[in-house]
Amino acid sequence: SGESDHPASTSGRVCRLFTANASPGAMAKVLSLPSQGSPLECSICNEDYGADGDRQPRVLPCGHSLCAACLVGVFAAASAAGADGGRAASAPACPFDRMTIASRAVEDVPVCFPLVALIQHAASIPKATGRGGGTADG
């Protein structure tokens, strides 16, 4: 997925800003940060988030977000780690900061609705074409 497909590019922590009741200027500040990928793509698989299904963004207790498909992998890895040691499955943890995820299933991890709204909004914006930044019809 290309960064040029999206109007803004940040480190992918949009949900954390919204859920922390950020000030109105906070989003502008984040959008001015150096690009490390799009806020509209999963930081694990680098695929664009989707409004539903496997690519739906889920927000962890620590504020990081990742797609449902990658979250399935996080839960599977935690389960396998416990099975390899002959003990109960270990608790899944955020792949970025290792904070424990208390939820017992991917479906129990909340959807990041502010990020879903951004996805839907970005999809409604006409894409720029060519170097001039204009649209195809003008």
mmCIF file with all atom_site columns, N, CA and C in Angstrom, residues 101-126:
data_model
loop_
_atom_site.group_PDB
_atom_site.id
_atom_site.type_symbol
_atom_site.label_atom_id
_atom_site.label_alt_id
_atom_site.label_comp_id
_atom_site.label_asym_id
_atom_site.label_entity_id
_atom_site.label_seq_id
_atom_site.pdbx_PDB_ins_code
_atom_site.Cartn_x
_atom_site.Cartn_y
_atom_site.Cartn_z
_atom_site.occupancy
_atom_site.B_iso_or_equiv
_atom_site.pdbx_formal_charge
_atom_site.auth_seq_id
_atom_site.auth_comp_id
_atom_site.auth_asym_id
_atom_site.auth_atom_id
_atom_site.pdbx_PDB_model_num
ATOM 1  N N  . ILE A 1 101 ? -2.640  -7.821  26.896 1.00 0.00 ? 101 ILE A N  1
ATOM 2  C CA . ILE A 1 101 ? -3.989  -7.629  26.358 1.00 0.00 ? 101 ILE A CA 1
ATOM 3  C C  . ILE A 1 101 ? -4.915  -8.510  27.187 1.00 0.00 ? 101 ILE A C  1
ATOM 4  N N  . ALA A 1 102 ? -5.800  -7.908  27.952 1.00 0.00 ? 102 ALA A N  1
ATOM 5  C CA . ALA A 1 102 ? -6.670  -8.656  28.864 1.00 0.00 ? 102 ALA A CA 1
ATOM 6  C C  . ALA A 1 102 ? -7.754  -9.438  28.126 1.00 0.00 ? 102 ALA A C  1
ATOM 7  N N  . SER A 1 103 ? -8.129  -9.011  26.944 1.00 0.00 ? 103 SER A N  1
ATOM 8  C CA . SER A 1 103 ? -9.172  -9.688  26.171 1.00 0.00 ? 103 SER A CA 1
ATOM 9  C C  . SER A 1 103 ? -8.736  -11.111 25.863 1.00 0.00 ? 103 SER A C  1
ATOM 10 N N  . ARG A 1 104 ? -9.715  -12.009 25.816 1.00 0.00 ? 104 ARG A N  1
ATOM 11 C CA . ARG A 1 104 ? -9.409  -13.416 25.560 1.00 0.00 ? 104 ARG A CA 1
ATOM 12 C C  . ARG A 1 104 ? -9.642  -13.831 24.113 1.00 0.00 ? 104 ARG A C  1
ATOM 13 N N  . ALA A 1 105 ? -10.214 -12.943 23.312 1.00 0.00 ? 105 ALA A N  1
ATOM 14 C CA . ALA A 1 105 ? -10.460 -13.240 21.901 1.00 0.00 ? 105 ALA A CA 1
ATOM 15 C C  . ALA A 1 105 ? -10.350 -11.948 21.096 1.00 0.00 ? 105 ALA A C  1
ATOM 16 N N  . VAL A 1 106 ? -9.997  -12.082 19.838 1.00 0.00 ? 106 VAL A N  1
ATOM 17 C CA . VAL A 1 106 ? -9.860  -10.917 18.962 1.00 0.00 ? 106 VAL A CA 1
ATOM 18 C C  . VAL A 1 106 ? -11.163 -10.119 18.935 1.00 0.00 ? 106 VAL A C  1
ATOM 19 N N  . GLU A 1 107 ? -12.295 -10.818 18.917 1.00 0.00 ? 107 GLU A N  1
ATOM 20 C CA . GLU A 1 107 ? -13.598 -10.152 18.863 1.00 0.00 ? 107 GLU A CA 1
ATOM 21 C C  . GLU A 1 107 ? -13.853 -9.282  20.086 1.00 0.00 ? 107 GLU A C  1
ATOM 22 N N  . ASP A 1 108 ? -13.156 -9.548  21.194 1.00 0.00 ? 108 ASP A N  1
ATOM 23 C CA . ASP A 1 108 ? -13.327 -8.765  22.422 1.00 0.00 ? 108 ASP A CA 1
ATOM 24 C C  . ASP A 1 108 ? -12.465 -7.503  22.444 1.00 0.00 ? 108 ASP A C  1
ATOM 25 N N  . VAL A 1 109 ? -11.514 -7.398  21.531 1.00 0.00 ? 109 VAL A N  1
ATOM 26 C CA . VAL A 1 109 ? -10.667 -6.202  21.449 1.00 0.00 ? 109 VAL A CA 1
ATOM 27 C C  . VAL A 1 109 ? -11.466 -5.152  20.681 1.00 0.00 ? 109 VAL A C  1
ATOM 28 N N  . PRO A 1 110 ? -11.635 -3.954  21.254 1.00 0.00 ? 110 PRO A N  1
ATOM 29 C CA . PRO A 1 110 ? -12.508 -2.958  20.622 1.00 0.00 ? 110 PRO A CA 1
ATOM 30 C C  . PRO A 1 110 ? -12.039 -2.496  19.244 1.00 0.00 ? 110 PRO A C  1
ATOM 31 N N  . VAL A 1 111 ? -13.018 -2.266  18.390 1.00 0.00 ? 111 VAL A N  1
ATOM 32 C CA . VAL A 1 111 ? -12.765 -1.665  17.083 1.00 0.00 ? 111 VAL A CA 1
ATOM 33 C C  . VAL A 1 111 ? -12.374 -0.211  17.316 1.00 0.00 ? 111 VAL A C  1
ATOM 34 N N  . CYS A 1 112 ? -11.420 0.267   16.556 1.00 0.00 ? 112 CYS A N  1
ATOM 35 C CA . CYS A 1 112 ? -11.010 1.669   16.646 1.00 0.00 ? 112 CYS A CA 1
ATOM 36 C C  . CYS A 1 112 ? -11.913 2.482   15.715 1.00 0.00 ? 112 CYS A C  1
ATOM 37 N N  . PHE A 1 113 ? -13.081 2.869   16.248 1.00 0.00 ? 113 PHE A N  1
ATOM 38 C CA . PHE A 1 113 ? -14.070 3.559   15.421 1.00 0.00 ? 113 PHE A CA 1
ATOM 39 C C  . PHE A 1 113 ? -13.590 4.897   14.861 1.00 0.00 ? 113 PHE A C  1
ATOM 40 N N  . PRO A 1 114 ? -12.804 5.688   15.591 1.00 0.00 ? 114 PRO A N  1
ATOM 41 C CA . PRO A 1 114 ? -12.294 6.920   14.968 1.00 0.00 ? 114 PRO A CA 1
ATOM 42 C C  . PRO A 1 114 ? -11.427 6.633   13.737 1.00 0.00 ? 114 PRO A C  1
ATOM 43 N N  . LEU A 1 115 ? -10.659 5.554   13.789 1.00 0.00 ? 115 LEU A N  1
ATOM 44 C CA . LEU A 1 115 ? -9.834  5.189   12.643 1.00 0.00 ? 115 LEU A CA 1
ATOM 45 C C  . LEU A 1 115 ? -10.704 4.685   11.493 1.00 0.00 ? 115 LEU A C  1
ATOM 46 N N  . VAL A 1 116 ? -11.764 3.933   11.811 1.00 0.00 ? 116 VAL A N  1
ATOM 47 C CA . VAL A 1 116 ? -12.708 3.492   10.777 1.00 0.00 ? 116 VAL A CA 1
ATOM 48 C C  . VAL A 1 116 ? -13.327 4.713   10.096 1.00 0.00 ? 116 VAL A C  1
ATOM 49 N N  . ALA A 1 117 ? -13.680 5.728   10.891 1.00 0.00 ? 117 ALA A N  1
ATOM 50 C CA . ALA A 1 117 ? -14.252 6.954   10.320 1.00 0.00 ? 117 ALA A CA 1
ATOM 51 C C  . ALA A 1 117 ? -13.252 7.640   9.388  1.00 0.00 ? 117 ALA A C  1
ATOM 52 N N  . LEU A 1 118 ? -11.971 7.660   9.776  1.00 0.00 ? 118 LEU A N  1
ATOM 53 C CA . LEU A 1 118 ? -10.944 8.245   8.903  1.00 0.00 ? 118 LEU A CA 1
ATOM 54 C C  . LEU A 1 118 ? -10.803 7.456   7.606  1.00 0.00 ? 118 LEU A C  1
ATOM 55 N N  . ILE A 1 119 ? -10.879 6.140   7.695  1.00 0.00 ? 119 ILE A N  1
ATOM 56 C CA . ILE A 1 119 ? -10.794 5.284   6.509  1.00 0.00 ? 119 ILE A CA 1
ATOM 57 C C  . ILE A 1 119 ? -11.932 5.624   5.552  1.00 0.00 ? 119 ILE A C  1
ATOM 58 N N  . GLN A 1 120 ? -13.135 5.711   6.107  1.00 0.00 ? 120 GLN A N  1
ATOM 59 C CA . GLN A 1 120 ? -14.300 6.015   5.278  1.00 0.00 ? 120 GLN A CA 1
ATOM 60 C C  . GLN A 1 120 ? -14.197 7.418   4.687  1.00 0.00 ? 120 GLN A C  1
ATOM 61 N N  . HIS A 1 121 ? -13.693 8.368   5.468  1.00 0.00 ? 121 HIS A N  1
ATOM 62 C CA . HIS A 1 121 ? -13.525 9.734   4.966  1.00 0.00 ? 121 HIS A CA 1
ATOM 63 C C  . HIS A 1 121 ? -12.472 9.774   3.855  1.00 0.00 ? 121 HIS A C  1
ATOM 64 N N  . ALA A 1 122 ? -11.352 9.106   4.070  1.00 0.00 ? 122 ALA A N  1
ATOM 65 C CA . ALA A 1 122 ? -10.286 9.091   3.058  1.00 0.00 ? 122 ALA A CA 1
ATOM 66 C C  . ALA A 1 122 ? -10.775 8.461   1.762  1.00 0.00 ? 122 ALA A C  1
ATOM 67 N N  . ALA A 1 123 ? -11.629 7.453   1.874  1.00 0.00 ? 123 ALA A N  1
ATOM 68 C CA . ALA A 1 123 ? -12.155 6.797   0.679  1.00 0.00 ? 123 ALA A CA 1
ATOM 69 C C  . ALA A 1 123 ? -13.074 7.721   -0.114 1.00 0.00 ? 123 ALA A C  1
ATOM 70 N N  . SER A 1 124 ? -13.650 8.713   0.557  1.00 0.00 ? 124 SER A N  1
ATOM 71 C CA . SER A 1 124 ? -14.573 9.623   -0.123 1.00 0.00 ? 124 SER A CA 1
ATOM 72 C C  . SER A 1 124 ? -13.869 10.803  -0.792 1.00 0.00 ? 124 SER A C  1
ATOM 73 N N  . ILE A 1 125 ? -12.574 10.979  -0.528 1.00 0.00 ? 125 ILE A N  1
ATOM 74 C CA . ILE A 1 125 ? -11.815 12.086  -1.104 1.00 0.00 ? 125 ILE A CA 1
ATOM 75 C C  . ILE A 1 125 ? -11.282 11.671  -2.471 1.00 0.00 ? 125 ILE A C  1
ATOM 76 N N  . PRO A 1 126 ? -11.539 12.475  -3.512 1.00 0.00 ? 126 PRO A N  1
ATOM 77 C CA . PRO A 1 126 ? -11.004 12.126  -4.835 1.00 0.00 ? 126 PRO A CA 1
ATOM 78 C C  . PRO A 1 126 ? -9.479  12.052  -4.787 1.00 0.00 ? 126 PRO A C  1
#
